[in-house]
Amino acid sequence: MTELTELGVAQIRDGVANGDFSAVEVATAFNANVAAAQEALNAFIIATPEKAIEAAQATDAKRARGEALGKMGGVPIGMKDLFATFDVQTTAASHMLEGFKPQYESTVSQKLWDAGAGMLGKLNLDQFAMGSSNETSYFGNVISPWKRNDGGNAALAPGGSSGGSSSALAARLCPAATGTDTGGSIRQPAAFTGTTGIKPTYGRCSRWGVVAFASSLDQAGPMARSVQDCAIMLEAMAGFDAKDSTSLDMPVPNWEAALSGDMKGKKVGIPKEYRVDGLDEDVAKSWDDGIAWLKDAGAEIVEISLPHTKYALPTYYIIAPAEASSNLARYDGVRYGLRDLPDGANLQDMYAATRAAGFGPEVKRRILIGTYVLSAGFYDAYYTQAQKVRALIAQDFAKAFEQCDVILAPTAPSAAFGLGENVDDPLKMYLNDVFAVPASLAGLPAMSVPAGLNREGLPLGLQVIGKAFDEQGVLNAGLAIEARAQFSAKPEKWW
Amino acid sequence: MSTYRIQGATGDWEVVIGLEVHAQVTSNSKLFSGSATAFGAEPNSQVSLIDAAMPGMLPVPNRECIRQAVRTGMAIEAQINKWSRFDRKNYFYADLPQGYQISQLYHPLVGEGSLTIEADEKAGIPADKVIGIERIHVEQDAGKLMHDQHPTMSYVDLNRSGVALMEIVSRPDMASPAEAGAYLSKLRTILRYVGSCDGNMDQGSMRADVNVSVRRPGEELGTRTETKNVNSVRFVMQAIEHEASRQVDVLEAGGKIVQETRLFDPGTGSTRSMRSKEDAHDYRYFPDPDLLPLELDDAFLEECRASLPELPDAKRARYEGELGLSAYNAAVLTADVDTFAWFEALLAETASAQGKQPAEVAKQAANWLISEFFGALNKLGKSLEDSPISHEQAAELLALVGKGTISGSIAKQVLETMFETGDNAGIIVEREGLKQESDTGAIEAKVDEILAANADKVAQYKDGKVALFGFFVGQTMKAMAGKGNPQVVNEILKAKLG
């Protein structure tokens, strides 16, 4: 029998249902991997092996009673530490929330537990999901299990902000994990680690109980090692939630059942503006591979134009920090989380001391940017303008989708970079999201699937962007790529 | 035009006043959470995860709060915006868990409207005056800090955090403290009619920010100050008087008015500076990304309109027209919800008890309510709400008077007994033998006795001292222990005295 930790969601679900192995066996195997890799990869902020076992036992008991198992029955998963989990520390990787145990469960995590999943632990991330390398976590950066093939031993970034999720998936610490994507935080880490992840249409997954970064952009989604696994998990996560006013009131389709890699009659748009000067050669090549694969799957390739692409990143870096500066105002030391109360401090002093100690430098940078762009005299020049550009970007996509069904582009402009390589230059770091951010601004479903390895032996991802609500189209194109890329590389175990 | 002027050392000054009234929306739960809103609950007993701004919590608008604000807008004949949006007003304070208040700056729910304040010569309001209302928007209330619970720390009570408020912003259309007082009273009346705010100013359900400036008659507007959170009609008037004279003093001494926020001290009736414009917060308003724009459909608006009650102006006109009440009585009876509710119940009962149309007994009921019943309640220090007798009981009493069973003066006595015992009027009249004597023979006998006993006065009367007629009436009534039918007594006396 193959090692249980090599199995994906569908295989575990079916294997448990068929009695090939028990859910407890699966949970035990993953728990062991989590524990063994913790020191080297730092993918989890806390492990919850007992939760994984508890859920597995419940699934096994259900099976013994002959009851139907859920969509995720017997599948242990990693939970990004941005999702509030009842009585289990929830930190957003910030000192501000160290030790915070919510007395509530996020809608998405609750749906996953209801579907039969169990929790292996809370996954590390960039602090408040702000970052592209996991270097902003208060609990130390996550290390990618991948190494360059140059014989060097440089520690690589797993991407971010869902870097704990991507690293854990690539290292077989879990078969699936939750991610959240505000400006690429599911797709870029998936691309960096040879894993698969989808950010659904804005509003598909409830934001209730997810620590907010930028409300109009934040969207949860699944990360796994196959398109099918993502489809299964997304079905479990998605759905209308009356507790989230921006939640989509639409039925959740049966995405898994409708999966098809046949692209006959489909048009795939190639945005010319994404072919930027100085695009990494390997990235360009993988994009060409993707085009060829989709053609092979029967699709017609059309060139499209998304003329406002170059404004997407600046627009994102106005809107996201603006919302963050306000969303993070609640961390003030008054009601929960960190309180730093120097001797003789008044209320203002307490705010200042608490927030100085509780937030990391990147979070502070974004709060400052956001406060600035919203301040009197600058609001119209920045925020109002950014909202107009955001509308134009959404319009670009709407026009493009008159000509095509899905859009194919690289996920990130490069493969994983070394830890520390970008930390001194925030702008260079922000550029990582240049291909991911437009779909976020437009609220569109977008996924990253592994396309192959670059010359350094590191994974590259291809991004499929779809029409609003057309996760199926995105998943199907992803499946067509997956079937042809035949990506089977995995990091050699060094931990 | 208001003739209110402040006489300064250098001449007359006009006052320009605008009010921003915060009215707590009557609803069972808060604007964006399901928490209860009852006044006076244990601190922090009505706080949801949302009100405490726990990580990942999201607001969901409460339909009833929106409905109440729309109905209020309709009651002031305002434009209702079918598309509006919530904005965040960002600032840090310990009573503001989110670090921002969800409000509506850019696109309020209710636009331009107005209300009319009535002429009141005594108060210096020579004619009815229309006061413009710029907008009504909906927003969250903050919590409350308690500074008296601990020697070195302040406590926070979040019960009020997230409760829905309407901010009702007037135009600077008022020109005297009396006009401002009348506006606030009228607004309170309308809110209570609509049922969108209980108007309990002492519980903080309604409070006003008072904008005041002064100018030479007819000149450009002066710089204004804003006095925050004034919580009674009287205090609003005091604050304006004080603030206007202070501004005149400053200007006449060659100084300038600083645009600033001021506080009212009810103890001294004066205002003092809280913070100047330079220290003002930059609230960094922006649309709340957790909430979709609020879009109202026609069915919702129709329901809001259909649910509106008869409003104060219409009711007053009807009382004067249909019911034939005096302007004064109509004004008194329509000034408050409790009053007109009592009156209308009494009127219906009275009409049915006497088998007449309401219009036929309206004057009787109105006069009795205002001059007898209110007075009796006042004596006991009670309000209509805790009246010892019901309107059915009152109607029975009025019917006894209307049918001539007892006289008006006996009715007073019966009412007192009703207050004391809670018994019905009929039972009291029966028990105490208070029925009016209308039997001509009996009254004639008494009159004869009185005339015989007062032969000298009869002689004087016949000599032309007709004023003595009242004396004979009084003596007769006294002899009959007040139970003589006054009309019959009069008639017989007239006949006998010739």
mmCIF file of C-alpha atoms in Angstrom, chain A residues 30 32-46 122-126 133-135 137 139-147 153-159 161-174 193 195 225 419 490-495:
data_model
loop_
_atom_site.group_PDB
_atom_site.id
_atom_site.type_symbol
_atom_site.label_atom_id
_atom_site.label_comp_id
_atom_site.label_asym_id
_atom_site.label_seq_id
_atom_site.Cartn_x
_atom_site.Cartn_y
_atom_site.Cartn_z
ATOM 1 C CA PHE A 30 -0.263 12.924 9.166
ATOM 2 C CA ALA A 32 3.475 12.072 12.769
ATOM 3 C CA ASN A 33 4.575 14.009 9.684
ATOM 4 C CA VAL A 34 3.482 17.275 11.230
ATOM 5 C CA ALA A 35 5.469 16.602 14.393
ATOM 6 C CA ALA A 36 8.563 15.453 12.505
ATOM 7 C CA ALA A 37 8.688 18.512 10.245
ATOM 8 C CA GLN A 38 7.785 21.187 12.753
ATOM 9 C CA GLU A 39 11.288 22.219 13.708
ATOM 10 C CA ALA A 40 12.588 22.342 10.153
ATOM 11 C CA LEU A 41 9.625 23.847 8.304
ATOM 12 C CA ASN A 42 7.731 25.741 11.011
ATOM 13 C CA ALA A 43 4.569 25.289 8.955
ATOM 14 C CA PHE A 44 2.246 25.146 11.954
ATOM 15 C CA ILE A 45 1.874 27.667 14.739
ATOM 16 C CA ILE A 46 0.285 24.979 16.830
ATOM 17 C CA LYS A 122 -3.215 25.927 12.840
ATOM 18 C CA LEU A 123 -0.994 26.843 9.919
ATOM 19 C CA ASN A 124 1.537 29.617 9.958
ATOM 20 C CA LEU A 125 1.082 32.611 7.664
ATOM 21 C CA ASP A 126 2.256 36.113 7.062
ATOM 22 C CA SER A 133 6.948 34.999 1.776
ATOM 23 C CA ASN A 134 5.798 34.211 5.312
ATOM 24 C CA GLU A 135 8.607 36.298 6.660
ATOM 25 C CA SER A 137 4.924 35.963 10.860
ATOM 26 C CA PHE A 139 6.073 32.995 15.020
ATOM 27 C CA GLY A 140 9.043 32.702 12.673
ATOM 28 C CA ASN A 141 8.992 32.213 8.935
ATOM 29 C CA VAL A 142 7.809 29.026 7.319
ATOM 30 C CA ILE A 143 10.474 27.249 5.246
ATOM 31 C CA SER A 144 9.634 25.715 1.910
ATOM 32 C CA PRO A 145 10.472 22.030 1.652
ATOM 33 C CA TRP A 146 11.844 22.768 -1.811
ATOM 34 C CA LYS A 147 15.570 23.388 -2.496
ATOM 35 C CA ASN A 153 21.198 24.915 0.803
ATOM 36 C CA ALA A 154 19.404 28.275 0.695
ATOM 37 C CA ALA A 155 16.157 28.268 2.601
ATOM 38 C CA LEU A 156 13.350 29.202 0.230
ATOM 39 C CA ALA A 157 10.118 31.069 0.782
ATOM 40 C CA PRO A 158 6.950 28.987 0.615
ATOM 41 C CA GLY A 159 5.121 32.036 -0.703
ATOM 42 C CA SER A 161 0.481 34.667 2.948
ATOM 43 C CA SER A 162 -0.756 31.050 2.959
ATOM 44 C CA GLY A 163 2.819 29.794 3.236
ATOM 45 C CA GLY A 164 2.186 27.422 6.098
ATOM 46 C CA SER A 165 -0.511 25.826 3.971
ATOM 47 C CA SER A 166 1.672 25.493 0.863
ATOM 48 C CA SER A 167 4.727 24.239 2.701
ATOM 49 C CA ALA A 168 2.693 21.670 4.635
ATOM 50 C CA LEU A 169 1.060 20.423 1.446
ATOM 51 C CA ALA A 170 4.333 20.091 -0.455
ATOM 52 C CA ALA A 171 5.963 18.327 2.488
ATOM 53 C CA ARG A 172 3.019 15.919 2.866
ATOM 54 C CA LEU A 173 2.106 17.208 6.307
ATOM 55 C CA CYS A 174 -1.513 17.397 5.200
ATOM 56 C CA THR A 193 5.455 24.881 -3.843
ATOM 57 C CA THR A 195 0.614 22.655 -5.164
ATOM 58 C CA ARG A 225 -2.354 18.684 -4.450
ATOM 59 C CA LEU A 419 14.280 33.886 2.438
ATOM 60 C CA LYS A 490 8.084 16.557 -4.973
ATOM 61 C CA PRO A 491 10.689 18.014 -2.687
ATOM 62 C CA GLU A 492 13.293 15.596 -1.518
ATOM 63 C CA LYS A 493 12.904 15.053 2.161
ATOM 64 C CA TRP A 494 15.683 16.815 4.069
ATOM 65 C CA TRP A 495 13.873 17.571 7.319
#
